[in-house]
PDB file of C-alpha atoms in Angstrom:
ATOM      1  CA  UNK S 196     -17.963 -30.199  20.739  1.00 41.00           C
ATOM      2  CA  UNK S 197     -16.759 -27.655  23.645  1.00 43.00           C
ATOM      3  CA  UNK S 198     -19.953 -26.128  25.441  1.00 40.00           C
ATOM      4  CA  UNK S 199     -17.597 -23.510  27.020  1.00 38.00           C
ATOM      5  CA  UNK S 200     -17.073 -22.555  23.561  1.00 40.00           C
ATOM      6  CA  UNK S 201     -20.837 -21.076  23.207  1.00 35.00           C
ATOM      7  CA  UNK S 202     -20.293 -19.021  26.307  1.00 39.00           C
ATOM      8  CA  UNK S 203     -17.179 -17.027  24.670  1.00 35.00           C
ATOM      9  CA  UNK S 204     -18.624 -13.805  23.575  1.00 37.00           C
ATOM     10  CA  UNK S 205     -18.020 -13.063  19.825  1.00 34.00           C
ATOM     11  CA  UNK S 206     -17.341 -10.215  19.717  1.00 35.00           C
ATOM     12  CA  UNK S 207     -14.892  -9.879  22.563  1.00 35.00           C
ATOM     13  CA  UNK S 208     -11.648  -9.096  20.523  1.00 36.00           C
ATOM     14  CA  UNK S 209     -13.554  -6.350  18.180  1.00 35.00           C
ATOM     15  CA  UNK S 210     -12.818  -2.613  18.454  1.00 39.00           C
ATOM     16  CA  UNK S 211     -11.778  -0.257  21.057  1.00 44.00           C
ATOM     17  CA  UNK S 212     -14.970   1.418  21.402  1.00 44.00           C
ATOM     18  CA  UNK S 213     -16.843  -0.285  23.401  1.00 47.00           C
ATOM     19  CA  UNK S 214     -14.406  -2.691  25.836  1.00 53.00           C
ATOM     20  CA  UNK S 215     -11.973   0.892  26.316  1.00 60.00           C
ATOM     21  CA  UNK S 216     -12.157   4.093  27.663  1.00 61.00           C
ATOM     22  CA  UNK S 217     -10.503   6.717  25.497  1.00 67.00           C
ATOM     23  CA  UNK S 218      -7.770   7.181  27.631  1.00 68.00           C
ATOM     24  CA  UNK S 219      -7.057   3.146  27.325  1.00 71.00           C
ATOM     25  CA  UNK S 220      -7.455   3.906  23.057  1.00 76.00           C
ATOM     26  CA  UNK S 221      -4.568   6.696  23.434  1.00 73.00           C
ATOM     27  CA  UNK S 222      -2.606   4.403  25.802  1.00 71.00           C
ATOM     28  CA  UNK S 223      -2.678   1.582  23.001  1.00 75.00           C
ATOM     29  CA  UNK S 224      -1.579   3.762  19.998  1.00 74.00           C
ATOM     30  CA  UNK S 225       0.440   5.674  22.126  1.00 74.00           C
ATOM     31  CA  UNK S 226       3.491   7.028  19.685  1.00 70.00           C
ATOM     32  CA  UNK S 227       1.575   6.155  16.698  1.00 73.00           C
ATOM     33  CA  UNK S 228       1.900   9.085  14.021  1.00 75.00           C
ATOM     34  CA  UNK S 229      -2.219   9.090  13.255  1.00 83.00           C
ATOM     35  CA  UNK S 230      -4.909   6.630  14.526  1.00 88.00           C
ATOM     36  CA  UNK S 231      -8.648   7.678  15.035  1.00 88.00           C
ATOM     37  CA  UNK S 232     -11.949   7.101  13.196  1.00 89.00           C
ATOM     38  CA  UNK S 233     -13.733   8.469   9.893  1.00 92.00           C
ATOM     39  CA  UNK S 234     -17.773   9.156  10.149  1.00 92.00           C
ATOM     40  CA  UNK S 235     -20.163   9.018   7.014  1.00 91.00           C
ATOM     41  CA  UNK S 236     -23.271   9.482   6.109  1.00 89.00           C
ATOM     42  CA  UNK S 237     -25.707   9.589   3.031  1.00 80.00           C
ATOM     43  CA  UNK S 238     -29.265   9.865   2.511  1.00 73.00           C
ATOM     44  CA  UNK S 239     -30.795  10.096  -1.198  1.00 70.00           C
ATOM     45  CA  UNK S 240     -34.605  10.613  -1.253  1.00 65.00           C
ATOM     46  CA  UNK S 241     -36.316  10.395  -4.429  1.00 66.00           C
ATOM     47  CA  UNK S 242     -40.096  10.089  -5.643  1.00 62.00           C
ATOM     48  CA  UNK S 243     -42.084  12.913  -4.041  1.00 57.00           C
ATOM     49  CA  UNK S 244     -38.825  14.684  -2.129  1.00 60.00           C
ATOM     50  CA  UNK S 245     -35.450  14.790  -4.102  1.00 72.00           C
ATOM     51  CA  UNK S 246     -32.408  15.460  -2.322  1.00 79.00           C
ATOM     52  CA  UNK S 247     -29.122  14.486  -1.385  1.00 84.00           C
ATOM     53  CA  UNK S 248     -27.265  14.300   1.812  1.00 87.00           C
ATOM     54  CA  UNK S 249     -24.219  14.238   2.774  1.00 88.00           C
ATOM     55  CA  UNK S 250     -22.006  13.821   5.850  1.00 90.00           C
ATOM     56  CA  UNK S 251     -18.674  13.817   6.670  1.00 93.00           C
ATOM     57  CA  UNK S 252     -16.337  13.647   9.594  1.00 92.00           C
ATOM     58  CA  UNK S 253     -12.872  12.846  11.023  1.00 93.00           C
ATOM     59  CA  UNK S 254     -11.197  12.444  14.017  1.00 91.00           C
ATOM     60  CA  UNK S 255      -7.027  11.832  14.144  1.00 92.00           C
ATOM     61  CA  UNK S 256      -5.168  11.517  16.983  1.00 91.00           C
ATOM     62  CA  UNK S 257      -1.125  11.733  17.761  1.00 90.00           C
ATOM     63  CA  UNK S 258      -0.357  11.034  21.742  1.00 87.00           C
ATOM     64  CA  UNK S 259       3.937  11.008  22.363  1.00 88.00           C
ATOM     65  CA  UNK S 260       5.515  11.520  25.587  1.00 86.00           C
ATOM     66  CA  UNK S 261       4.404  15.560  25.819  1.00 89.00           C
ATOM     67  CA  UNK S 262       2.533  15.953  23.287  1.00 91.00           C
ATOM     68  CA  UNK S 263      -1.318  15.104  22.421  1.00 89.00           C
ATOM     69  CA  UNK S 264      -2.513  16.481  19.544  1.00 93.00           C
ATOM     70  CA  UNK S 265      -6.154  16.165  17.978  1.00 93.00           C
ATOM     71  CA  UNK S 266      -7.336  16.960  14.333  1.00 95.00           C
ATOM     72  CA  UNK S 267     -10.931  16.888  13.421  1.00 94.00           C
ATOM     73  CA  UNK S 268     -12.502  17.824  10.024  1.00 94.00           C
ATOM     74  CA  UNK S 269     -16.608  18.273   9.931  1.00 93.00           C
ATOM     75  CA  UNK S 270     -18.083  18.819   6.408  1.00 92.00           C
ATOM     76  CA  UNK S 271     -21.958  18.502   5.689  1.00 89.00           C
ATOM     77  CA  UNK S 272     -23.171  18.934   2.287  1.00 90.00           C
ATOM     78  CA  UNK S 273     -27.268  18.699   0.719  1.00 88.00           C
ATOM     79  CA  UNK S 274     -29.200  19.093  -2.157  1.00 87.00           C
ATOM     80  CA  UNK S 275     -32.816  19.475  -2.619  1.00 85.00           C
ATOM     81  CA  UNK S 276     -35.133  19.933  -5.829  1.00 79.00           C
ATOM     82  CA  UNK S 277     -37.144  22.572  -6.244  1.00 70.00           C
ATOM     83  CA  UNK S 278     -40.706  21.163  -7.202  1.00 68.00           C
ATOM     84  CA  UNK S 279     -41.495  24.890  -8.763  1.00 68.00           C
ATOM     85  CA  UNK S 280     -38.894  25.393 -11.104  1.00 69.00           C
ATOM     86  CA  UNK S 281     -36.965  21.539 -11.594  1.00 69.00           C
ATOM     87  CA  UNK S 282     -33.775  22.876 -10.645  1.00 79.00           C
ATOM     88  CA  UNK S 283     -31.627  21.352  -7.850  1.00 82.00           C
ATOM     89  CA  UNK S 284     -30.554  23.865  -5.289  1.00 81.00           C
ATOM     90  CA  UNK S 285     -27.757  23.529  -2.462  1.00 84.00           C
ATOM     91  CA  UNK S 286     -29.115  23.939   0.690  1.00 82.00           C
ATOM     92  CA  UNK S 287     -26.248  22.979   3.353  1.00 85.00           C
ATOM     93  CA  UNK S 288     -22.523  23.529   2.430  1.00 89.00           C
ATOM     94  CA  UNK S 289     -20.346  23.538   5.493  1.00 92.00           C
ATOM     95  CA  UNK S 290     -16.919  22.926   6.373  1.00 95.00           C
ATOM     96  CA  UNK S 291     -15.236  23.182   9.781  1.00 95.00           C
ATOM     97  CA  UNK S 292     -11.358  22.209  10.483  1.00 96.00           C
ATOM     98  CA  UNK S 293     -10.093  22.359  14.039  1.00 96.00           C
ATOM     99  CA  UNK S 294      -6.607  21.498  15.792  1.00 96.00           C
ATOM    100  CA  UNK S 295      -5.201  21.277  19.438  1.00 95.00           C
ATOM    101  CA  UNK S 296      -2.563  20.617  20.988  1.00 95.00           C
ATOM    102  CA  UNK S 297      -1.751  19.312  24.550  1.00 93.00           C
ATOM    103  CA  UNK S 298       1.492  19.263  26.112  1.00 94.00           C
ATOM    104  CA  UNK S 299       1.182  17.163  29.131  1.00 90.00           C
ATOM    105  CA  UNK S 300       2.128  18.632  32.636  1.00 90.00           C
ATOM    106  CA  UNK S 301       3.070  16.687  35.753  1.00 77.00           C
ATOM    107  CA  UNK S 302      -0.015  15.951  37.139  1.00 77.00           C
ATOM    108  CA  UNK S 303      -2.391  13.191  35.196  1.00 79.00           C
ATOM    109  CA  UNK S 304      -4.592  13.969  32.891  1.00 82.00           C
ATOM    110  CA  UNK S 305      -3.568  17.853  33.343  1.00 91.00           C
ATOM    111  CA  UNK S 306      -2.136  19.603  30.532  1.00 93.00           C
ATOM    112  CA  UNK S 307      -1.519  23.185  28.581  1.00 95.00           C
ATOM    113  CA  UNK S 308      -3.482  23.255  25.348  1.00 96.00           C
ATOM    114  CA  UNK S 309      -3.481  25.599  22.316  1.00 97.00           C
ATOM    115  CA  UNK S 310      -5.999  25.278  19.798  1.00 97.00           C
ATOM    116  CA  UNK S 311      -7.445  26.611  16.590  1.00 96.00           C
ATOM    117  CA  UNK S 312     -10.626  26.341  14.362  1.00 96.00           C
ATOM    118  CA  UNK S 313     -11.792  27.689  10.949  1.00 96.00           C
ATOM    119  CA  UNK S 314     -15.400  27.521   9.378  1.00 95.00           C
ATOM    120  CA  UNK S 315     -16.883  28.433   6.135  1.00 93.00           C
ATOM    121  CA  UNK S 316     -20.618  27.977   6.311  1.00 89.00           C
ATOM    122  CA  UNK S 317     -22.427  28.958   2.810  1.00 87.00           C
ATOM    123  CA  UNK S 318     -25.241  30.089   4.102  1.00 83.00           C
ATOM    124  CA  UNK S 319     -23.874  31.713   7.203  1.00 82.00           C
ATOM    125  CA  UNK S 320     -23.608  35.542   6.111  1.00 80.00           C
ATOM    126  CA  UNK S 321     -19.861  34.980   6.212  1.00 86.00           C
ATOM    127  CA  UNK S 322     -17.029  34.398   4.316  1.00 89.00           C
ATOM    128  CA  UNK S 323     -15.247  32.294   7.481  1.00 91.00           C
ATOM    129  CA  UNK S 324     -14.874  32.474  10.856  1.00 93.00           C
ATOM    130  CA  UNK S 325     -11.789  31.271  13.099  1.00 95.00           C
ATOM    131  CA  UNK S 326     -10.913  30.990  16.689  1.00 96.00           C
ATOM    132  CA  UNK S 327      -7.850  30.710  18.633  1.00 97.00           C
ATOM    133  CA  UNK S 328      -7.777  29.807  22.006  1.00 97.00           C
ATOM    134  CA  UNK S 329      -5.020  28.620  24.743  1.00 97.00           C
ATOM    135  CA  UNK S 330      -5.559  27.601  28.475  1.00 97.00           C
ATOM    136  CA  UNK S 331      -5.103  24.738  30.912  1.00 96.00           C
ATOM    137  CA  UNK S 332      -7.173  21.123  30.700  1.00 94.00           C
ATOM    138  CA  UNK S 333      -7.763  18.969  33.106  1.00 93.00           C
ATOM    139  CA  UNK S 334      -9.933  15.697  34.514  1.00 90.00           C
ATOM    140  CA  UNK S 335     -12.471  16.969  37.008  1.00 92.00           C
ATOM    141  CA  UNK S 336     -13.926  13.421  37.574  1.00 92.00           C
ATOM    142  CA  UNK S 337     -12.697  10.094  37.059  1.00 88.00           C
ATOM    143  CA  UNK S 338     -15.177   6.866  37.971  1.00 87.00           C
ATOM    144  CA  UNK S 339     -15.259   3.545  37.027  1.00 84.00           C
ATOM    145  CA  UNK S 340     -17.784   4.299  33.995  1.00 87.00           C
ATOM    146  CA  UNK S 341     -17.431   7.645  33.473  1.00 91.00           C
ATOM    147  CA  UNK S 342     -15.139  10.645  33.306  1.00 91.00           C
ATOM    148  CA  UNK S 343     -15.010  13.939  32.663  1.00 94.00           C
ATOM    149  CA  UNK S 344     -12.490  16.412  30.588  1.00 93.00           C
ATOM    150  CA  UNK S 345     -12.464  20.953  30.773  1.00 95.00           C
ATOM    151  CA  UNK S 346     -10.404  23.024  28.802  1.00 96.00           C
ATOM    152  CA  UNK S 347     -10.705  26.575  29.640  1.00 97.00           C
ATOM    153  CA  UNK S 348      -8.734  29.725  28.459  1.00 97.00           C
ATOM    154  CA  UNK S 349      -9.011  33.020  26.788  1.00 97.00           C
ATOM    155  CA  UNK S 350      -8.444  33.252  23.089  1.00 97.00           C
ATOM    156  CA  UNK S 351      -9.516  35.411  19.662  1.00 96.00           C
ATOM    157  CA  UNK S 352     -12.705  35.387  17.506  1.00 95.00           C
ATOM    158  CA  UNK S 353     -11.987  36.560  13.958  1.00 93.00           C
ATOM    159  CA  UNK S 354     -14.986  36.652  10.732  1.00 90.00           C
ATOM    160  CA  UNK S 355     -15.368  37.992   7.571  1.00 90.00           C
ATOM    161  CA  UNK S 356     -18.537  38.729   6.206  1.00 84.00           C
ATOM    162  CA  UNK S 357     -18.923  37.605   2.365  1.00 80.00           C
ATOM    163  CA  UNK S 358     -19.205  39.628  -0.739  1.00 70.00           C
ATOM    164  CA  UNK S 359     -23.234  39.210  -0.297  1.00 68.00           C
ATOM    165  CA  UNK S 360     -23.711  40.153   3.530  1.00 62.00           C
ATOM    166  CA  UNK S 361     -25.671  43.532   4.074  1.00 60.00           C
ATOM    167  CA  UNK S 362     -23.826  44.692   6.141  1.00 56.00           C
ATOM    168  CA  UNK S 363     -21.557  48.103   7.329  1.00 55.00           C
ATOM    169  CA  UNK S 364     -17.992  48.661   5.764  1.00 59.00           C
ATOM    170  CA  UNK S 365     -16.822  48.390   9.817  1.00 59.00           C
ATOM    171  CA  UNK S 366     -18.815  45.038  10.339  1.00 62.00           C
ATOM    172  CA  UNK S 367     -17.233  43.069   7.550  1.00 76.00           C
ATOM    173  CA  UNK S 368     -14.253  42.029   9.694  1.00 86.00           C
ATOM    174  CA  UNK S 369     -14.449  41.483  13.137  1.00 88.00           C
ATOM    175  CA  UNK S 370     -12.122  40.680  15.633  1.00 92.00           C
ATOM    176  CA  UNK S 371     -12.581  40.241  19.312  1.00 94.00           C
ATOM    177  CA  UNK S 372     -11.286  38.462  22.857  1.00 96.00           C
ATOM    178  CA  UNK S 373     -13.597  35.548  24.380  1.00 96.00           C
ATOM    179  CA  UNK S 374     -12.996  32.926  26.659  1.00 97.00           C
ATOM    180  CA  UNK S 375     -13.660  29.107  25.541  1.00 97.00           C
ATOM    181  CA  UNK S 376     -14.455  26.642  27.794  1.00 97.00           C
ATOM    182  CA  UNK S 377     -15.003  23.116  26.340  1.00 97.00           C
ATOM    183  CA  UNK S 378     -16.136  19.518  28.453  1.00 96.00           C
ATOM    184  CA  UNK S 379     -16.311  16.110  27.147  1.00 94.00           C
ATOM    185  CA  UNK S 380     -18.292  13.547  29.233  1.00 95.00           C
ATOM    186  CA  UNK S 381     -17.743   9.910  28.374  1.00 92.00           C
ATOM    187  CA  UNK S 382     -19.827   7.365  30.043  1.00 91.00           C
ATOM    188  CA  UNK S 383     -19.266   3.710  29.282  1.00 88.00           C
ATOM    189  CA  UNK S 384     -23.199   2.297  28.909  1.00 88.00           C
ATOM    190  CA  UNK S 385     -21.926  -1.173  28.020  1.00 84.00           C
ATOM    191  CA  UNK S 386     -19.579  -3.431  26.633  1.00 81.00           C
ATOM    192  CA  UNK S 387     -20.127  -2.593  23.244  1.00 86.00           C
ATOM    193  CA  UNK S 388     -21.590   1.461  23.646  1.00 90.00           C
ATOM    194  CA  UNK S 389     -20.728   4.545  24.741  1.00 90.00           C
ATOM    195  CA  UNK S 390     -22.049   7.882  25.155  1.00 94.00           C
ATOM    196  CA  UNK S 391     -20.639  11.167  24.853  1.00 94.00           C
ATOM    197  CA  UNK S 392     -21.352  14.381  25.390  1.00 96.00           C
ATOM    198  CA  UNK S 393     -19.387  17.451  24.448  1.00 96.00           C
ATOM    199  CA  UNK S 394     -19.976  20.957  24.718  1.00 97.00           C
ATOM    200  CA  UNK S 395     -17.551  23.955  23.843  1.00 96.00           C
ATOM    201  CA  UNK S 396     -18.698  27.811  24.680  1.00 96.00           C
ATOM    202  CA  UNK S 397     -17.294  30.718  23.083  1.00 96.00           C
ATOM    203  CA  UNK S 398     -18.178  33.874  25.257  1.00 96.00           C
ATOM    204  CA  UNK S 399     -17.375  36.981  23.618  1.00 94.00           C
ATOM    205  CA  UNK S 400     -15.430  39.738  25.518  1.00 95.00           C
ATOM    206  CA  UNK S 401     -15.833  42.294  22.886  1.00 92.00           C
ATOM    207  CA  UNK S 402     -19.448  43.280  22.661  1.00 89.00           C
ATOM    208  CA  UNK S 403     -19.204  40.385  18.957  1.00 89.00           C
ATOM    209  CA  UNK S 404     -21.270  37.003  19.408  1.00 89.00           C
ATOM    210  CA  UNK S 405     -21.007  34.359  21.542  1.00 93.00           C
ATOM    211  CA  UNK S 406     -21.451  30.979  20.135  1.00 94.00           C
ATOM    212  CA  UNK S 407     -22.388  27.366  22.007  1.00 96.00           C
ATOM    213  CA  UNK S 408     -21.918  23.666  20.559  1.00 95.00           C
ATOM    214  CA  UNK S 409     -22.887  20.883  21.687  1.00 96.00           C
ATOM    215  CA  UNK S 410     -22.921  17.164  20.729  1.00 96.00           C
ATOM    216  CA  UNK S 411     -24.801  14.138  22.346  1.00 96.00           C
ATOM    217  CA  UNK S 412     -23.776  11.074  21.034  1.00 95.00           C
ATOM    218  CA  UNK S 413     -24.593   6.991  21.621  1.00 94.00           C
ATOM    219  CA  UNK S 414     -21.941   5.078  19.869  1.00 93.00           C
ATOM    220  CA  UNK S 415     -22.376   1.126  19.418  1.00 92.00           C
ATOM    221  CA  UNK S 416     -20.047  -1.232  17.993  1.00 88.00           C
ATOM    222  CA  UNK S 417     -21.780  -3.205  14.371  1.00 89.00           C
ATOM    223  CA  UNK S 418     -18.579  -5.543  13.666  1.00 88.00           C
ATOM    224  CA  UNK S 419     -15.039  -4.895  13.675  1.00 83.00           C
ATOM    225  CA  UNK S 420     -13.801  -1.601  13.706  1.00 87.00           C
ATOM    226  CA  UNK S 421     -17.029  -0.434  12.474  1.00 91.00           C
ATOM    227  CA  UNK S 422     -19.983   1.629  14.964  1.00 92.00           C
ATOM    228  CA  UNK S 423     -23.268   2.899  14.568  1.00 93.00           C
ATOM    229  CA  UNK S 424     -23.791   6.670  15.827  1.00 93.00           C
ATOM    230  CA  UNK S 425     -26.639   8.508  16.655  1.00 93.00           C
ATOM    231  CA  UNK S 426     -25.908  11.342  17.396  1.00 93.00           C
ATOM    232  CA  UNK S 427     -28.077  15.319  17.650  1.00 93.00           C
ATOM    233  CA  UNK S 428     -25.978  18.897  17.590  1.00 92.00           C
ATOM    234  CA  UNK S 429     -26.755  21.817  18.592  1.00 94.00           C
ATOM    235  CA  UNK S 430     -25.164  25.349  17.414  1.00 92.00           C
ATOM    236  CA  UNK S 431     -25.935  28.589  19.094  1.00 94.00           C
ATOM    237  CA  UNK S 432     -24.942  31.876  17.934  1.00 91.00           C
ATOM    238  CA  UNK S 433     -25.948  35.108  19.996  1.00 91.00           C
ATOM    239  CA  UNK S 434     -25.653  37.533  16.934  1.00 85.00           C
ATOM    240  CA  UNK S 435     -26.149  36.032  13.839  1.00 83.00           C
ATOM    241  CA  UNK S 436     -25.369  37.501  10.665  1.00 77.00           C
ATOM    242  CA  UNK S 437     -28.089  37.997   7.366  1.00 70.00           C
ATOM    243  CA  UNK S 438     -31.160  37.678  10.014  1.00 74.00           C
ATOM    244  CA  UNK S 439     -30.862  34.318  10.399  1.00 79.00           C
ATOM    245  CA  UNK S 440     -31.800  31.990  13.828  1.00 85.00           C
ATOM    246  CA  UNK S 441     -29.834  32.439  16.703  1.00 89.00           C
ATOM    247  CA  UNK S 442     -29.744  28.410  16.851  1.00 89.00           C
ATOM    248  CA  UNK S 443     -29.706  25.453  14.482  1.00 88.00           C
ATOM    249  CA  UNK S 444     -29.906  21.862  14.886  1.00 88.00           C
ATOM    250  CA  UNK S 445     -29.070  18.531  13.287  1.00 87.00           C
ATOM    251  CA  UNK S 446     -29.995  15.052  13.893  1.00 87.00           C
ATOM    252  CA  UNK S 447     -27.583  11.734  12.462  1.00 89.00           C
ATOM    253  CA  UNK S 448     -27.154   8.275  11.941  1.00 90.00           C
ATOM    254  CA  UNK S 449     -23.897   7.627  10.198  1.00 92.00           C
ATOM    255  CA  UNK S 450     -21.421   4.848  10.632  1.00 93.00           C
ATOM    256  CA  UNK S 451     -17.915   5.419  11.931  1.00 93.00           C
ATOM    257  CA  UNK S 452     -14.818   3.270  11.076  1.00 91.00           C
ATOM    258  CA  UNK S 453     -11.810   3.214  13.348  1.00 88.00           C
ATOM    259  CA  UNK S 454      -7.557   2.489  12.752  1.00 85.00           C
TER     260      UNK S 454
END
């Protein structure tokens, strides 16, 4: 038997995300037509609560020699019974879509980006809501654990309220200028986990809400190309629609798998 064969850590050929930075993930599927990773989650509760939850999420990526483009779908999806009546109402139904493109400029890391979101949110007031934004990205800090990425630019908020909304003939479409500014922060905690934090702001130059997001995440690697995530988000919107809060949270556990 080979003692030094004990000392090899296991799991030292597993996935990206804990041994690479996401700049090294890009670099190794680098002309690749989609790689990225898929996130779900369920939680079914029965006995004295009934409901159902559901979660989920993807990330794709293409990186060529200008271009780096990133897809991301969000959905989240829950059911609860009602103890009064026996019925099962939907109490979450949301979708969000987003794209952006970067086309890389001469300096590293630096680039030109265009983007674009849409959200339908059932119990939002509105029918959807989009965004579209263009600016100039770059890497304010690089370190040997941690960098950090801004986007900032000025762009167009567009919603429609839905068919239920109480609100004024002139309020039920709105369209308006903002500036976005969004930052990811990726900090390498070990060999294994990483933690990110990203946070994009919508300020409203028309007088229409401005809206905050922000995710903080701890990712750890289970086995293969498959992570655990933890992960809390926070949404802020500065004039919501149908009286409801100005904020809302969200709190997760859900496993991600990565190609």
């Amino acid at each position: 038997m080979c003692s030094r064969c004990w000392a090899v850590d296991p799991f030292e050929d597993f996935h990206e995300y804990g041994q690479l930075s996401d700049e090294e993930i890009h670099e190794l599927h680098k002309g690749e037509m989609l790689y990225g990773d898929t996130e779900f989650g369920l939680i079914l509760s029965k006995g004295n609560t009934n409901s159902t939850s559901f979660k989920f999420r993807g990330n794709l990526y293409q990186d060529f020699e200008n271009w780096r483009n990133q897809f991301k779908l969000d959905t989240l999806y829950k059911r609860d019974e009602n103890d009064d009546t026996g019925q099962t109402d939907v109490t979450a139904d949301r979708i969000f879509v987003s794209a952006q493109g970067n086309y890389k400029v001469g300096v590293k890391n630096s680039s030109f980006f265009i983007y674009g979101d849409y959200e339908e949110d059932k119990f939002s007031g509105l029918e959807y809501k989009s965004t579209v934004a263009t600016g100039y990205g770059a890497r304010v800090y690089q370190g040997v654990k941690n960098k950090v990425d801004i986007d900032i630019g000025p762009g167009l908020y567009r919603s429609v309220a839905d068919d239920e909304s109480e609100v004024s003939e002139e309020d039920e479409n709105k369209t308006g200028y903002l500036v976005r500014i969004a930052m990811q922060w990726e900090r390498l905690v070990s060999k294994r986990t990483r933690f990110n934090q990203d946070v994009s702001i919508e300020q409203s130059l028309s007088g229409l809400n401005s809206r905050l997001k922000s995710e903080t995440a701890l990712i750890s690697q289970v086995i293969g190309a498959v992570s655990l995530k933890f992960a809390y988000m926070y949404r802020y919107n500065s004039k919501p629609e149908d009286d409801n809060l100005k904020y809302d949270s969200e709190l997760s556990a859900t496993l991600v798998y990565s190609f």
